[in-house]
XYZ file of C-alpha atoms in Angstrom:
392
model
C -4.510 306.730 216.233
C -2.442 307.449 219.429
C 1.203 307.920 218.515
C 4.478 306.174 220.621
C 4.380 309.288 223.109
C 0.098 309.015 224.056
C -0.438 311.907 221.179
C -3.073 311.294 218.581
C -1.580 311.628 215.358
C -3.316 313.173 212.887
C -3.790 313.824 209.126
C -7.165 315.160 208.423
C -9.952 315.597 211.331
C -13.920 315.787 211.058
C -16.037 317.974 212.760
C -19.731 316.726 213.366
C -22.560 318.914 213.949
C -21.125 322.285 212.127
C -24.912 324.417 212.840
C -23.152 324.853 216.084
C -21.028 327.917 217.140
C -19.082 325.313 219.383
C -18.092 323.296 215.923
C -16.899 326.508 214.317
C -15.273 326.890 217.267
C -13.191 323.913 217.768
C -12.305 324.188 214.054
C -11.085 327.538 213.957
C -8.596 326.022 217.183
C -7.493 323.046 215.416
C -7.029 324.537 211.868
C -5.131 327.043 213.639
C -2.636 324.781 214.692
C -2.457 323.648 211.299
C -5.119 320.686 210.888
C -6.943 320.185 207.734
C -10.324 320.717 208.612
C -13.814 318.646 207.403
C -16.680 319.561 208.461
C -19.971 317.821 208.324
C -23.687 317.941 209.362
C -27.294 317.747 208.080
C -28.156 321.407 207.160
C -27.344 322.603 204.039
C -25.780 326.301 204.890
C -24.518 325.594 208.534
C -22.325 328.679 210.390
C -19.184 326.756 210.370
C -19.131 325.682 206.755
C -18.579 329.492 205.737
C -15.470 329.580 207.785
C -11.864 329.960 206.484
C -11.167 327.055 208.791
C -13.442 324.677 207.130
C -11.485 323.153 203.981
C -14.909 321.132 203.191
C -18.287 320.473 204.267
C -20.435 317.584 203.447
C -23.933 317.262 203.997
C -25.064 314.079 206.157
C -28.716 312.315 205.867
C -30.294 313.260 209.358
C -29.188 310.118 211.401
C -32.557 310.402 213.808
C -34.668 309.449 210.900
C -32.252 307.864 208.655
C -29.507 306.203 210.706
C -28.535 303.255 207.941
C -28.209 305.971 205.256
C -26.384 308.648 208.081
C -23.729 305.631 209.249
C -23.112 304.762 205.305
C -22.565 308.192 204.718
C -20.327 308.805 207.906
C -18.225 305.788 206.726
C -17.570 306.851 203.164
C -16.605 310.370 203.782
C -14.051 309.278 206.429
C -12.682 306.871 203.560
C -12.749 309.668 200.931
C -11.563 312.488 202.799
C -8.446 310.176 204.644
C -10.128 311.186 207.797
C -8.074 309.881 211.224
C -10.284 311.617 213.542
C -14.137 312.493 214.439
C -14.969 314.674 217.014
C -18.676 315.046 217.816
C -19.689 318.343 219.163
C -23.952 318.039 219.230
C -26.533 315.148 220.185
C -24.655 313.670 216.940
C -22.474 311.952 219.477
C -24.497 309.289 220.247
C -25.418 308.161 216.958
C -22.014 308.183 215.459
C -21.335 306.369 218.553
C -23.855 303.699 217.337
C -22.218 303.761 213.854
C -18.916 303.032 215.732
C -20.382 300.159 217.833
C -21.566 298.247 214.955
C -19.050 298.021 212.484
C -15.179 298.421 212.102
C -14.834 302.188 211.025
C -11.156 303.503 209.726
C -10.892 306.543 212.088
C -11.139 307.304 215.790
C -14.218 308.833 217.682
C -13.579 311.312 220.264
C -15.624 310.039 222.597
C -16.741 307.299 224.983
C -18.886 303.966 223.823
C -22.494 304.221 223.370
C -22.978 302.753 226.783
C -21.333 305.293 228.702
C -22.610 307.675 226.860
C -26.282 306.444 227.499
C -25.434 306.175 231.048
C -24.507 309.886 231.779
C -26.962 311.540 229.290
C -29.790 309.938 231.336
C -31.156 312.074 234.044
C -31.559 309.577 236.744
C -28.071 307.045 236.003
C -26.342 310.048 235.736
C -27.185 310.322 239.445
C -26.361 307.094 240.297
C -23.591 307.335 238.852
C -22.194 310.151 240.597
C -23.489 308.637 244.101
C -21.356 305.237 242.911
C -18.129 307.393 242.362
C -18.939 308.716 245.633
C -20.139 312.591 245.360
C -22.988 314.118 247.420
C -26.071 314.240 244.881
C -29.440 315.738 245.243
C -32.410 313.336 246.021
C -33.513 311.971 242.612
C -36.357 309.638 241.768
C -37.225 307.758 238.822
C -40.524 308.288 237.821
C -41.501 305.355 235.046
C -45.179 304.910 235.597
C -48.293 307.195 237.033
C -47.766 305.390 240.337
C -44.434 306.636 240.616
C -45.377 310.193 240.201
C -48.521 309.864 242.907
C -45.493 309.092 245.321
C -44.132 312.171 244.709
C -47.220 314.818 244.039
C -47.797 315.584 247.505
C -44.109 316.990 247.332
C -43.962 319.118 244.010
C -43.905 322.006 244.903
C -40.333 320.694 246.464
C -39.224 319.040 243.757
C -38.132 319.953 239.827
C -39.589 317.172 237.564
C -37.841 316.455 233.693
C -37.976 313.815 231.323
C -35.079 311.392 231.523
C -34.366 311.876 227.585
C -34.449 315.664 227.498
C -32.553 319.072 226.435
C -32.129 322.601 226.585
C -34.421 322.347 230.056
C -37.273 321.092 227.633
C -40.471 320.036 229.326
C -39.015 320.597 232.650
C -41.379 321.843 235.715
C -39.730 323.744 238.603
C -41.805 323.190 241.617
C -44.902 322.758 240.240
C -48.374 322.744 241.749
C -49.515 318.990 242.282
C -52.410 320.238 239.503
C -49.668 320.768 237.013
C -48.127 317.233 237.054
C -51.964 316.330 235.252
C -49.298 316.736 232.179
C -46.999 314.770 233.162
C -47.416 310.617 232.198
C -44.157 309.111 232.577
C -43.512 305.269 231.615
C -40.835 303.018 230.901
C -40.683 304.110 227.170
C -40.716 307.875 228.218
C -39.420 308.234 231.872
C -39.107 311.158 233.981
C -37.107 312.240 236.939
C -38.091 314.286 240.418
C -35.307 315.943 241.712
C -34.983 317.882 244.688
C -34.704 321.633 243.674
C -31.397 323.052 245.255
C -31.650 326.700 246.273
C -27.780 328.411 245.112
C -25.847 329.626 242.260
C -25.854 328.095 238.709
C -22.564 326.795 237.407
C -22.158 325.161 233.829
C -18.975 323.275 233.462
C -17.024 322.380 229.875
C -14.470 319.775 230.208
C -12.279 317.762 227.687
C -10.455 314.561 228.900
C -8.444 311.685 227.629
C -8.316 308.135 229.650
C -9.481 309.915 232.479
C -7.656 312.760 232.857
C -8.704 316.131 232.680
C -6.960 317.854 229.555
C -9.392 321.084 229.587
C -11.791 322.427 231.657
C -14.042 326.014 231.641
C -16.570 326.542 234.452
C -18.797 329.466 233.698
C -22.052 330.945 234.622
C -25.282 331.636 231.764
C -27.071 335.122 232.398
C -29.015 335.064 229.585
C -30.586 332.030 227.604
C -32.633 331.307 224.563
C -36.125 330.992 226.600
C -35.418 328.308 229.525
C -32.441 326.460 227.686
C -29.341 327.030 226.321
C -26.624 330.213 227.360
C -26.752 332.587 224.721
C -24.555 335.249 227.127
C -22.250 333.451 229.633
C -19.582 334.607 232.100
C -16.529 332.633 233.640
C -16.268 331.616 236.898
C -13.534 329.804 239.551
C -14.484 327.052 242.154
C -12.580 324.573 243.611
C -15.618 321.971 244.574
C -16.579 322.366 240.921
C -13.562 321.540 239.717
C -13.239 318.865 241.856
C -16.568 317.175 241.185
C -15.695 317.138 237.292
C -11.990 315.718 237.946
C -13.965 312.817 239.794
C -15.892 312.044 237.224
C -13.818 311.973 234.254
C -11.298 309.711 236.616
C -14.006 307.349 237.565
C -15.424 307.268 233.956
C -12.189 306.607 232.321
C -13.608 309.267 229.981
C -12.280 310.345 226.782
C -13.690 312.860 224.536
C -15.878 316.495 226.106
C -18.404 316.142 228.568
C -20.243 319.142 230.436
C -22.230 319.485 233.684
C -24.778 321.532 235.231
C -23.941 322.025 238.770
C -25.630 323.780 241.724
C -22.984 325.572 244.635
C -25.375 325.662 247.808
C -24.642 328.534 249.862
C -22.583 327.039 251.907
C -20.058 326.310 249.006
C -20.753 322.335 248.299
C -21.514 322.004 244.579
C -23.941 319.220 243.531
C -24.511 317.645 240.273
C -27.747 318.031 238.635
C -27.420 316.341 234.933
C -24.437 315.843 232.304
C -24.370 316.337 228.629
C -21.665 314.159 227.358
C -20.700 316.772 224.011
C -19.213 320.216 224.113
C -20.921 323.355 224.916
C -20.079 327.069 225.539
C -17.576 326.887 227.655
C -15.193 325.733 224.610
C -15.624 329.701 223.359
C -13.055 330.626 226.740
C -10.052 328.951 225.179
C -8.896 330.756 222.193
C -5.028 329.603 222.034
C -5.120 327.168 219.144
C -1.255 325.748 219.842
C -2.108 325.436 223.842
C -5.647 324.434 223.371
C -4.259 321.517 220.893
C -1.312 320.372 222.731
C -3.092 319.150 225.753
C -6.064 318.160 224.138
C -4.820 316.348 221.048
C -0.814 316.068 221.403
C -1.291 315.101 225.455
C 0.377 318.285 226.909
C -0.228 319.790 230.244
C -4.228 320.634 231.229
C -4.864 323.923 229.632
C -6.680 326.616 231.037
C -9.081 329.254 229.711
C -7.073 332.035 227.737
C -10.232 334.433 227.801
C -11.706 336.340 230.729
C -14.454 338.620 228.713
C -18.385 337.100 228.920
C -19.033 335.970 225.739
C -22.339 336.157 223.757
C -23.924 335.646 220.256
C -25.395 339.149 219.624
C -28.258 337.793 217.054
C -29.257 335.493 219.788
C -29.044 338.097 222.433
C -31.308 340.384 220.492
C -34.001 337.669 219.462
C -33.922 336.307 222.954
C -32.235 338.540 225.872
C -33.695 342.010 224.735
C -37.822 340.634 224.579
C -36.755 339.325 228.570
C -35.541 342.555 229.621
C -38.313 344.341 227.983
C -40.597 341.668 230.124
C -38.640 342.003 232.933
C -37.509 345.685 233.281
C -33.544 344.632 232.669
C -32.914 346.848 229.864
C -30.151 349.001 231.545
C -28.752 345.353 232.221
C -28.948 344.251 228.821
C -27.122 347.022 227.617
C -24.434 346.539 230.001
C -24.250 343.169 229.159
C -23.735 344.071 225.220
C -21.206 346.656 226.178
C -18.766 344.581 228.239
C -19.373 341.190 226.421
C -17.716 339.707 223.244
C -18.940 338.560 220.349
C -18.171 334.734 220.299
C -18.619 334.356 216.699
C -15.742 336.901 215.941
C -12.265 335.117 214.689
C -9.320 337.562 213.316
C -9.509 337.070 209.277
C -12.628 334.813 209.392
C -15.896 337.211 209.340
C -17.814 335.499 207.074
C -19.704 333.306 209.745
C -20.869 335.998 211.352
C -23.264 336.750 208.486
C -23.850 333.239 208.022
C -25.869 333.404 210.790
C -29.033 334.472 208.889
C -29.565 332.323 206.108
C -28.615 329.303 208.599
C -31.468 331.092 211.270
C -33.744 330.734 208.154
C -32.937 327.644 207.441
C -34.137 326.498 211.085
C -37.208 328.705 211.047
C -38.514 326.943 208.037
C -38.137 323.753 209.946
C -39.664 325.008 213.049
C -42.818 326.034 210.743
C -43.117 323.309 208.768
C -43.281 321.214 211.902
C -44.993 323.541 214.318
C -42.291 323.448 216.613
C -39.895 326.456 218.442
C -36.415 327.505 216.540
C -34.888 325.691 219.690
C -36.497 322.340 219.112
C -36.072 322.396 215.615
C -32.254 323.380 215.679
C -31.487 319.719 217.201
C -34.643 317.918 215.532
C -32.454 315.776 213.163
C -29.990 314.790 215.842
C -31.839 314.004 218.973
C -31.350 311.324 220.814
C -33.709 309.829 223.829
C -32.342 306.342 224.868
C -32.061 303.394 223.192
C -34.610 302.379 220.766
C -35.405 305.818 220.197
C -36.338 307.209 216.546
């Protein structure tokens, strides 16, 4: 609950999405500042559950497939553990926002309401929102039907096509041939967007805001990815235009919670928004000072700046994804240099268990992938994905 000075008075904090390295990192930061950390998720052995920062781990029903059971379990957990603040880290944020929308909960959810979350998660309505705030945006058309697709087919080599509801760059078509669009079937239930391809330098942003005021911001560049999707090796960047863009979005939406962006810096220096993810992303790993981070985010202290300068990586992911890409593209020397100069983001003084916990966590995801005949990346979020109102 907010204190008289604007701070959030905490007894115990619940972090959801314990499968994610960002959940582990956030738990370590808050635990380091003296808070009791409870973690929850649907896997049986997520990496964050192995951390000394985790006082207790609770396994929850899958929200995508069992929303009512999930809501009941979350409420029971909050009451049993005396939780006063819930911080989502992954796409379960949408499911939690629906829980808070549908019932009176005994804890504060560190996220906006479901209406705003949906608006920024939607790849078309986010661009329209940014435009209303007064930001320059790339040309972005909504595709609700085959006729909408036909209207832009002739310009396909100038455009990027992606589902309105998607993650990890899944299904993205980058400047495809007109014929490649035959595989796309937009509909009101499964809309797509066609967005102008922008030449330039990609910038990712992770931010925390309170009431529209920026409390933490890390700008970074992913240099290696898991396939086309999530970054697994990233370095910090500084860019005033990117910072201004983030500030204007959080102020224009009166945002409270975590929020992240995919941006593009054009050769002339202008920064354009591509899409928004209203959750934690890898930029969180550039903060390692618990006292300053928690003072800014929970105690309403001044904005905290990143205190890590070295590139961050998950070495296991680099061996799985980065090395094959380096061998395929002839970038072995660059790969060796990256591994030599980076820091393992899972490392933390006095808390080594999560590094070893990667293996059973990966095995659990791999079993889901094999059973469902999907990729590892799809399996990692299958049970928490949210694909718009009425999705299941």
